[in-house]
JSON list of N, CA and C in Angstrom, two decimals:
[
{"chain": "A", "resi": 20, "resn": "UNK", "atom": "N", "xyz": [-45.72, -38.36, 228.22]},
{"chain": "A", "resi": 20, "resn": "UNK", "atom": "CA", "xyz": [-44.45, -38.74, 228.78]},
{"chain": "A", "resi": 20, "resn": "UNK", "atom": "C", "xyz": [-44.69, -39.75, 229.90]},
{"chain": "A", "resi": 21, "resn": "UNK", "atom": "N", "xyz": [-43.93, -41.01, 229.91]},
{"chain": "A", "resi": 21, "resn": "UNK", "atom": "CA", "xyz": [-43.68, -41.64, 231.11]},
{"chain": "A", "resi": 21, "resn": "UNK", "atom": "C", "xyz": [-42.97, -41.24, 231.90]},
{"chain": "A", "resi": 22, "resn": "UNK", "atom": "N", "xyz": [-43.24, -41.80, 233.40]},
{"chain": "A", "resi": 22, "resn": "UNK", "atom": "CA", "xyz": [-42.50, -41.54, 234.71]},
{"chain": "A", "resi": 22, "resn": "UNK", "atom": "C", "xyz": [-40.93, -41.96, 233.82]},
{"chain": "A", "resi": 23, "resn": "UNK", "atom": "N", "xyz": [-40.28, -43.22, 233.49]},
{"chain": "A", "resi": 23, "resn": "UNK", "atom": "CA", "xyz": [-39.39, -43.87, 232.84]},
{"chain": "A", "resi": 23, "resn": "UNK", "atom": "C", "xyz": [-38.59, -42.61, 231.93]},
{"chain": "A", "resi": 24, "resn": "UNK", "atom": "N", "xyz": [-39.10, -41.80, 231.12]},
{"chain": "A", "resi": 24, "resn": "UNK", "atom": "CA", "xyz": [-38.89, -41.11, 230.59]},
{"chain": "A", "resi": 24, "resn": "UNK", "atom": "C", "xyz": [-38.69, -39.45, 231.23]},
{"chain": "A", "resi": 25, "resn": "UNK", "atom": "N", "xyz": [-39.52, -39.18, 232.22]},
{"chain": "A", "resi": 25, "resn": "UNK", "atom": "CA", "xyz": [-38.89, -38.01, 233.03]},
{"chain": "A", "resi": 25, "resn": "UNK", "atom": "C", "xyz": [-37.90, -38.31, 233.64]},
{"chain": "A", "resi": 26, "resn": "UNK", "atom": "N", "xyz": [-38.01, -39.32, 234.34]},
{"chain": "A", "resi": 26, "resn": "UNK", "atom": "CA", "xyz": [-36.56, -40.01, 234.73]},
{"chain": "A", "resi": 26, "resn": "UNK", "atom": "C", "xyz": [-35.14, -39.57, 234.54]},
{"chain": "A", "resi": 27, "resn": "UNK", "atom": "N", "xyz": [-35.48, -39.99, 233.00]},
{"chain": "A", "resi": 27, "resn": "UNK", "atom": "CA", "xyz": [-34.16, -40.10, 232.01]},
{"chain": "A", "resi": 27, "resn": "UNK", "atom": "C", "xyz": [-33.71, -39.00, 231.77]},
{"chain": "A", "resi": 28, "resn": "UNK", "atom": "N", "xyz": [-34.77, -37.72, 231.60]},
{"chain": "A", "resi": 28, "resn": "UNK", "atom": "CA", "xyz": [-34.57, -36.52, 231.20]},
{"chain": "A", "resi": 28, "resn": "UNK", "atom": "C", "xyz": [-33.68, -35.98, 232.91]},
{"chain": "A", "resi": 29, "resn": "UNK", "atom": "N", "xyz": [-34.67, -36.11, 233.76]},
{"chain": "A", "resi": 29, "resn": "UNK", "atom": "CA", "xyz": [-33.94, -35.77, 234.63]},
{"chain": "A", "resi": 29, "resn": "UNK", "atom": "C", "xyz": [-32.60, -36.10, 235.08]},
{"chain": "A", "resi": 30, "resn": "UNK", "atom": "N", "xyz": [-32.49, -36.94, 234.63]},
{"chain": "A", "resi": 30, "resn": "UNK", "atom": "CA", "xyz": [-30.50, -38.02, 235.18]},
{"chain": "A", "resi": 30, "resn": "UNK", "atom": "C", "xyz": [-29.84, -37.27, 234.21]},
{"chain": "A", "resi": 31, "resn": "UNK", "atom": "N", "xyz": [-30.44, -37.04, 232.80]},
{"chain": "A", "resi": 31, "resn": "UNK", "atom": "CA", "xyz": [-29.51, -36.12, 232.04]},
{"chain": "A", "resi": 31, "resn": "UNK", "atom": "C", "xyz": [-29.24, -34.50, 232.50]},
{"chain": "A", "resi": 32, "resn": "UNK", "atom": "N", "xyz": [-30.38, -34.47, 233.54]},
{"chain": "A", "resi": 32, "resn": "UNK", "atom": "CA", "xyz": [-30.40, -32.52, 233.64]},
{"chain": "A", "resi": 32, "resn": "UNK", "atom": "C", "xyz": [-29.48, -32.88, 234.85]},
{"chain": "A", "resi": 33, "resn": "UNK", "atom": "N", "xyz": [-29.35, -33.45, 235.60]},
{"chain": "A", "resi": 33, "resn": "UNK", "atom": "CA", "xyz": [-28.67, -33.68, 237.02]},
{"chain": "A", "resi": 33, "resn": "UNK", "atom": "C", "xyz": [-27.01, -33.56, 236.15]},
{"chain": "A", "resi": 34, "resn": "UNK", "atom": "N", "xyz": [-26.69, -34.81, 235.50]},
{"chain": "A", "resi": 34, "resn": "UNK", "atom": "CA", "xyz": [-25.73, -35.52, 235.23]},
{"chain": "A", "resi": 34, "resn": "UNK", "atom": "C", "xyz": [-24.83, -34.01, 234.53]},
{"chain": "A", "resi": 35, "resn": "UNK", "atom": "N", "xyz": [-25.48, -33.82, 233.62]},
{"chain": "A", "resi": 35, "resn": "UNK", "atom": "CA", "xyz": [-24.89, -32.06, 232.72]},
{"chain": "A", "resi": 35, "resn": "UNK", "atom": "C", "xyz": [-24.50, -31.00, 233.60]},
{"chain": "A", "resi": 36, "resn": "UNK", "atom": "N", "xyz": [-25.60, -31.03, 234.94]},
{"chain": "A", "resi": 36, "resn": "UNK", "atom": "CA", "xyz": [-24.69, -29.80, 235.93]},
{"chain": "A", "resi": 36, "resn": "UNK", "atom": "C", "xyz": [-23.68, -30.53, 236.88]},
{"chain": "A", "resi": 37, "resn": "UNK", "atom": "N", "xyz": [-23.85, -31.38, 237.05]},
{"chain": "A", "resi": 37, "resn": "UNK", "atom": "CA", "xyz": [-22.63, -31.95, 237.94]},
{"chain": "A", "resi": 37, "resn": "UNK", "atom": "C", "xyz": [-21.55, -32.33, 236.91]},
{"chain": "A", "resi": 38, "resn": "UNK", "atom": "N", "xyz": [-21.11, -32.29, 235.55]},
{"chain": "A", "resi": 38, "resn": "UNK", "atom": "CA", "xyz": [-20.14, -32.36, 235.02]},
{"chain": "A", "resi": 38, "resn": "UNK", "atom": "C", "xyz": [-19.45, -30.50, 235.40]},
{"chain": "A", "resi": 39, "resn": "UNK", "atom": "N", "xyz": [-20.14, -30.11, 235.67]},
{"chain": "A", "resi": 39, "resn": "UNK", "atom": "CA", "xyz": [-19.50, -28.56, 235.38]},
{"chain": "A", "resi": 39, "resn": "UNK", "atom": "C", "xyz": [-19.32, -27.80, 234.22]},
{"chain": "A", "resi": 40, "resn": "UNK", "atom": "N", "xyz": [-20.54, -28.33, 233.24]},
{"chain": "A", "resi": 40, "resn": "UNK", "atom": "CA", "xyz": [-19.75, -27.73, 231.77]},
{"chain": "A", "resi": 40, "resn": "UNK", "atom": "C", "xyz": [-20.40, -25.91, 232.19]},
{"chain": "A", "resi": 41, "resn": "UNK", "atom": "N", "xyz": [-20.00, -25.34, 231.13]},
{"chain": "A", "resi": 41, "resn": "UNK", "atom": "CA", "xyz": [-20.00, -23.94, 231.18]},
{"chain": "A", "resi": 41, "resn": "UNK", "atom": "C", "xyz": [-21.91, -23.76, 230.79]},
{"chain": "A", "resi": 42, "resn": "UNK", "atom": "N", "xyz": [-22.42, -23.18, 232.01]},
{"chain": "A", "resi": 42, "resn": "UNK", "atom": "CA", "xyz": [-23.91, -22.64, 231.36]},
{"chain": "A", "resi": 42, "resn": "UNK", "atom": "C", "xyz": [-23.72, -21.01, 231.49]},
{"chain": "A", "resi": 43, "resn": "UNK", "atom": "N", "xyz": [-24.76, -20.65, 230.47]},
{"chain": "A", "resi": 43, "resn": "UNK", "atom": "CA", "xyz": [-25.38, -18.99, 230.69]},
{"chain": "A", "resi": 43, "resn": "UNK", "atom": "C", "xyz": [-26.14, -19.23, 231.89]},
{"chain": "A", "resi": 44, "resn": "UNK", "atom": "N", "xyz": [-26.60, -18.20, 232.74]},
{"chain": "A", "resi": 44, "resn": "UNK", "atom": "CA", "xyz": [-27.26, -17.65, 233.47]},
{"chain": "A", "resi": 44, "resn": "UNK", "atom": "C", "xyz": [-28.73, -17.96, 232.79]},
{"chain": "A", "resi": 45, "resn": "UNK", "atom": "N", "xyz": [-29.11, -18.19, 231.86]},
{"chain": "A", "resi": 45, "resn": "UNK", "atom": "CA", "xyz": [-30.53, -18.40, 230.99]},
{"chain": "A", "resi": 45, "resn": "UNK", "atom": "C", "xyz": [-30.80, -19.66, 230.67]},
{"chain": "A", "resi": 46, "resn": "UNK", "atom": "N", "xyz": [-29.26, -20.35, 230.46]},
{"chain": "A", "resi": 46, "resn": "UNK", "atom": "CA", "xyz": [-29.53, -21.88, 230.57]},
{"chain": "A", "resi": 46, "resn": "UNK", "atom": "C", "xyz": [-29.58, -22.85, 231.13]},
{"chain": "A", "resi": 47, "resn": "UNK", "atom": "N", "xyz": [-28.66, -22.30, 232.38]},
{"chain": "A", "resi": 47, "resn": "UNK", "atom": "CA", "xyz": [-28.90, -22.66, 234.29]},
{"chain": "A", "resi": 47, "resn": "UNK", "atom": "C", "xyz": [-30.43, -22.51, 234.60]},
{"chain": "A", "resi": 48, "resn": "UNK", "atom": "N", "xyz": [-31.24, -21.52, 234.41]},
{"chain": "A", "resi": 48, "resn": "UNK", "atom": "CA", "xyz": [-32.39, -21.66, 234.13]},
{"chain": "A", "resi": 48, "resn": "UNK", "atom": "C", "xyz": [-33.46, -22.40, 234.06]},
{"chain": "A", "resi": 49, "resn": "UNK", "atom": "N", "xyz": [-33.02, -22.49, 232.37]},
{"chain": "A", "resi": 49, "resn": "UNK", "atom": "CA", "xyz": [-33.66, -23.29, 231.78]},
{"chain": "A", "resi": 49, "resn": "UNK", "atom": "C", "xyz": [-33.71, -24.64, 232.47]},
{"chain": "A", "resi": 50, "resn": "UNK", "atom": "N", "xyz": [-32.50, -25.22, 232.67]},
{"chain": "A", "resi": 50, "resn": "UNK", "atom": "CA", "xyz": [-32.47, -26.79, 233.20]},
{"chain": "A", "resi": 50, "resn": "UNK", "atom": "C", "xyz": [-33.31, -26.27, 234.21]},
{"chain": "A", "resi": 51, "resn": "UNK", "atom": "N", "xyz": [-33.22, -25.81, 235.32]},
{"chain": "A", "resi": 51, "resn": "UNK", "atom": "CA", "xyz": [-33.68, -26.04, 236.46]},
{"chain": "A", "resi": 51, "resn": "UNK", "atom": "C", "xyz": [-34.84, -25.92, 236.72]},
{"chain": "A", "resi": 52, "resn": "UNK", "atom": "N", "xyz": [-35.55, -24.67, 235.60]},
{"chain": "A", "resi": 52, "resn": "UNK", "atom": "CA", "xyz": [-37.18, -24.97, 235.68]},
{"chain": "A", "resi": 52, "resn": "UNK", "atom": "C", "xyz": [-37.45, -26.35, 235.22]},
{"chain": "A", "resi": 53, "resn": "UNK", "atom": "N", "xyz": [-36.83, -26.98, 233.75]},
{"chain": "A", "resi": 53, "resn": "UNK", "atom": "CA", "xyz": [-37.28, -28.31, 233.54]},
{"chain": "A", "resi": 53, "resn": "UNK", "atom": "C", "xyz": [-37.33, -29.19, 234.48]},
{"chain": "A", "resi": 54, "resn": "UNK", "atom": "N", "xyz": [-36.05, -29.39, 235.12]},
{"chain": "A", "resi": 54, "resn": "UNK", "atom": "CA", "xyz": [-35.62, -30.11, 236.03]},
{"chain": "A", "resi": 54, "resn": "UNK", "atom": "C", "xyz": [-37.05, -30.30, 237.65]},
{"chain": "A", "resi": 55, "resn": "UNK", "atom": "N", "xyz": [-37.48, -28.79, 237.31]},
{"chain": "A", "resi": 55, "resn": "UNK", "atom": "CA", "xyz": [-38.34, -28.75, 238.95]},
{"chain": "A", "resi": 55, "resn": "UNK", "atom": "C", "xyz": [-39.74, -29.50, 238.60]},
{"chain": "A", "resi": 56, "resn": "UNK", "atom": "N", "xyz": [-40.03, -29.06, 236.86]},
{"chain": "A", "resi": 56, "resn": "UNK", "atom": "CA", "xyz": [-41.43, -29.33, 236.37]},
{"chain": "A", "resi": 56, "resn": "UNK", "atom": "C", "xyz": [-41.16, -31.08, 236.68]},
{"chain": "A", "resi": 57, "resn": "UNK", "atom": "N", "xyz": [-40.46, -31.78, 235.73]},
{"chain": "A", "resi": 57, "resn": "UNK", "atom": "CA", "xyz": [-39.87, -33.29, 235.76]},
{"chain": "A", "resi": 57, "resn": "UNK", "atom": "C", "xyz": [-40.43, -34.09, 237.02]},
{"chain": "A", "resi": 58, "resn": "UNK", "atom": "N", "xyz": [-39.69, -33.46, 238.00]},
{"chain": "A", "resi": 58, "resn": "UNK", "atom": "CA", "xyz": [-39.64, -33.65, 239.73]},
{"chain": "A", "resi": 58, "resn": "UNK", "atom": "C", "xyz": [-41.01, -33.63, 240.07]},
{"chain": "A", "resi": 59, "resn": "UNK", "atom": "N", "xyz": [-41.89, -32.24, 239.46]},
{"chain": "A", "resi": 59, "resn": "UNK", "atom": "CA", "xyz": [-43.35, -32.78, 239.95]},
{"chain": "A", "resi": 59, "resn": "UNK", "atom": "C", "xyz": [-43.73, -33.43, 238.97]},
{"chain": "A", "resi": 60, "resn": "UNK", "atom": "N", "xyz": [-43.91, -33.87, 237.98]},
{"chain": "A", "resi": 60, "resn": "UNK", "atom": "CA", "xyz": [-44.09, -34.73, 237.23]},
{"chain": "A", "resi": 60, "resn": "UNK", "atom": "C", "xyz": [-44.49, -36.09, 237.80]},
{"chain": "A", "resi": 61, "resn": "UNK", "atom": "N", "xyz": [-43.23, -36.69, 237.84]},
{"chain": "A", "resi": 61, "resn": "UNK", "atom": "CA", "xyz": [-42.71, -37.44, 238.57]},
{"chain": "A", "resi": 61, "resn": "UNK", "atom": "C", "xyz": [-43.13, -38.10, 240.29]},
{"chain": "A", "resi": 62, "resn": "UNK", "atom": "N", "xyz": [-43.52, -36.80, 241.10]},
{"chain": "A", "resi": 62, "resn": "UNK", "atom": "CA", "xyz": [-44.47, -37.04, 242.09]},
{"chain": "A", "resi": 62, "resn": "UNK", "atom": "C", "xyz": [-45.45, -37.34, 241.96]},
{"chain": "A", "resi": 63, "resn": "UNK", "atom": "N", "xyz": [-45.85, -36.48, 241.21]},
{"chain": "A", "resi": 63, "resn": "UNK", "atom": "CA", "xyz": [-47.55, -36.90, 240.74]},
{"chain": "A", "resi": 63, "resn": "UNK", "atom": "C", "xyz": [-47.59, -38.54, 240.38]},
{"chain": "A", "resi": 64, "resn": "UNK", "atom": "N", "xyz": [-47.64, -38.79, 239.75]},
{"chain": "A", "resi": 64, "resn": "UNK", "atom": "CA", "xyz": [-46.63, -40.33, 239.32]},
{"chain": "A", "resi": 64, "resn": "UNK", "atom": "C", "xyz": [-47.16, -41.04, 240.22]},
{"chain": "A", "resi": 65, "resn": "UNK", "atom": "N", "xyz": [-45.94, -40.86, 241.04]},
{"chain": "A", "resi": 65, "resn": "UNK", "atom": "CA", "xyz": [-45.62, -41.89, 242.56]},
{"chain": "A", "resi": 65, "resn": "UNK", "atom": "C", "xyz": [-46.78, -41.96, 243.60]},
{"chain": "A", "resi": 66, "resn": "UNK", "atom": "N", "xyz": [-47.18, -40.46, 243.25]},
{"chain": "A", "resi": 66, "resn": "UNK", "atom": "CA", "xyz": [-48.67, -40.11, 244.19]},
{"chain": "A", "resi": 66, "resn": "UNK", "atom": "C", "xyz": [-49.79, -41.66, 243.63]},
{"chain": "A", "resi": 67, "resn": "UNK", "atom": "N", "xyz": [-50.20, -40.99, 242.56]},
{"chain": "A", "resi": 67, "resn": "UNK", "atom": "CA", "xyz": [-51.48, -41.99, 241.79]},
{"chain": "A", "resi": 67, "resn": "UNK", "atom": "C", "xyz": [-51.06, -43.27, 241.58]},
{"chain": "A", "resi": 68, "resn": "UNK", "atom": "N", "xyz": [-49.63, -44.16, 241.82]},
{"chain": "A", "resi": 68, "resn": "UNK", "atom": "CA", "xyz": [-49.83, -45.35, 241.90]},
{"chain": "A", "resi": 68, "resn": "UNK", "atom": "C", "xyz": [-49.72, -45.39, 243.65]},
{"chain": "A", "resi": 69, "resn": "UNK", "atom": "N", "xyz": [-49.26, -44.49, 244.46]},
{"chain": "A", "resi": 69, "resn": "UNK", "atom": "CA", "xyz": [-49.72, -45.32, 245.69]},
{"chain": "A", "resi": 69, "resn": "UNK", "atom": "C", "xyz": [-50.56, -45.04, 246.05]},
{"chain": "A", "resi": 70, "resn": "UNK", "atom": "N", "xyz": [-51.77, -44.27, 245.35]},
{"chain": "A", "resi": 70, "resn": "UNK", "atom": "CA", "xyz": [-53.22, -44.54, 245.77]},
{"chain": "A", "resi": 70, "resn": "UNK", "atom": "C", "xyz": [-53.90, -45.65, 245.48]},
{"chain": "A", "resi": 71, "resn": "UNK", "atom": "N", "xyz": [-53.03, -46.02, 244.08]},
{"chain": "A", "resi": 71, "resn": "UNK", "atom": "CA", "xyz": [-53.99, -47.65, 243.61]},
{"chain": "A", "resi": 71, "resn": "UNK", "atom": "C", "xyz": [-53.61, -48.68, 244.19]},
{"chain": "A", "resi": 72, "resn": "UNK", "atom": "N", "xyz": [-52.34, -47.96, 244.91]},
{"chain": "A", "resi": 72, "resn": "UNK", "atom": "CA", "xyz": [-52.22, -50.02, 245.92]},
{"chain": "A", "resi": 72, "resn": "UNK", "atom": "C", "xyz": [-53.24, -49.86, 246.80]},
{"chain": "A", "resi": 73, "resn": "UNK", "atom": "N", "xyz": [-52.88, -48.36, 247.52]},
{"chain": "A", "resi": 73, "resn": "UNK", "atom": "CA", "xyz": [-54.04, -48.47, 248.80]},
{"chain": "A", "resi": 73, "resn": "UNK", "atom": "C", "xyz": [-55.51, -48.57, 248.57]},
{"chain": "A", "resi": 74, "resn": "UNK", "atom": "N", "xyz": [-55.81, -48.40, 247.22]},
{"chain": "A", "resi": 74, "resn": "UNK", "atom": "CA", "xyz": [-57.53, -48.99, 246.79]},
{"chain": "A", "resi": 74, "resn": "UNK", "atom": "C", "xyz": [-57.33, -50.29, 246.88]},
{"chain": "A", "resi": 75, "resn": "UNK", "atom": "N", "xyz": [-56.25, -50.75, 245.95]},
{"chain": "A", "resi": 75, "resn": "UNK", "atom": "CA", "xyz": [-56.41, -52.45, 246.29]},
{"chain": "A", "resi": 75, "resn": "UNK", "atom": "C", "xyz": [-56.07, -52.74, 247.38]},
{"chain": "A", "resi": 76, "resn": "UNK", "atom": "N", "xyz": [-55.64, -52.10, 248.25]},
{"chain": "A", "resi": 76, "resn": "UNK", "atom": "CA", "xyz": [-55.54, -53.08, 249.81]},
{"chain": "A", "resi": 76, "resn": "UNK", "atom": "C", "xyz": [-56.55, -52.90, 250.34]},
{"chain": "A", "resi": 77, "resn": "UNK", "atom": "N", "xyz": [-57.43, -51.50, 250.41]},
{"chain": "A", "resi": 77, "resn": "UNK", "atom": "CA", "xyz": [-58.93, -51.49, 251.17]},
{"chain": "A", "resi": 77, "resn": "UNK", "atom": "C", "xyz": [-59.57, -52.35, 250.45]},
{"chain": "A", "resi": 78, "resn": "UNK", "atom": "N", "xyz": [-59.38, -52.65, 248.94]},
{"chain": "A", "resi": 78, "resn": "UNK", "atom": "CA", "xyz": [-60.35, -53.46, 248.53]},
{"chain": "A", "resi": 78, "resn": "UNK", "atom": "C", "xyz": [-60.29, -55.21, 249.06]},
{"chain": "A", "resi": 79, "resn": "UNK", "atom": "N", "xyz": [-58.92, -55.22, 249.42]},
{"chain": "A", "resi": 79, "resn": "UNK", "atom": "CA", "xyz": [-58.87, -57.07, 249.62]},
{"chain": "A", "resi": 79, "resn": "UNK", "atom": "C", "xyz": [-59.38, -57.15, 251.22]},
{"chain": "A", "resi": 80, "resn": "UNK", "atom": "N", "xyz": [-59.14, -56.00, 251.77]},
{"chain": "A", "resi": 80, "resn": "UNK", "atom": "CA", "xyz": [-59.54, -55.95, 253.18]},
{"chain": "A", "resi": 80, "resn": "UNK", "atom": "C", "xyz": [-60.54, -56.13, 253.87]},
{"chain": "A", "resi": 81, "resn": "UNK", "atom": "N", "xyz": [-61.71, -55.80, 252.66]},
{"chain": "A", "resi": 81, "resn": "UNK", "atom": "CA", "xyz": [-63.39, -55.80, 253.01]},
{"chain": "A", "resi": 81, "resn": "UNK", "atom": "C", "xyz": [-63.61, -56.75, 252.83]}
]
């Protein structure tokens, strides 16, 4: 999965509970574990490309 693609999943898990449609108690759930996994997903992500700028900036620096 791409970051691009958790994304998407996530705007859809956001977008579905803020309409208000009717969930079970199991499917409120469900989204929200997906929704939390996504989110770290997603960090992780953001983490490992801003380690590779900051390699390339120590690297132009030396």
């Amino acid at each position: 999965m791409t970051y691009d693609e958790a994304l998407e999943k996530l705007s859809k898990i956001v977008s579905s509970l803020e309409t208000g449609e009717a969930l079970s108690m199991e499917e409120y759930k469900q989204k929200a574990k997906e929704a939390q996994q996504l989110i770290a997903f997603c960090r992780e992500q953001l983490t490992g490309v801003e380690n590779d700028f900051r390699q390339i900036l120590n690297t132009q620096e030396s």
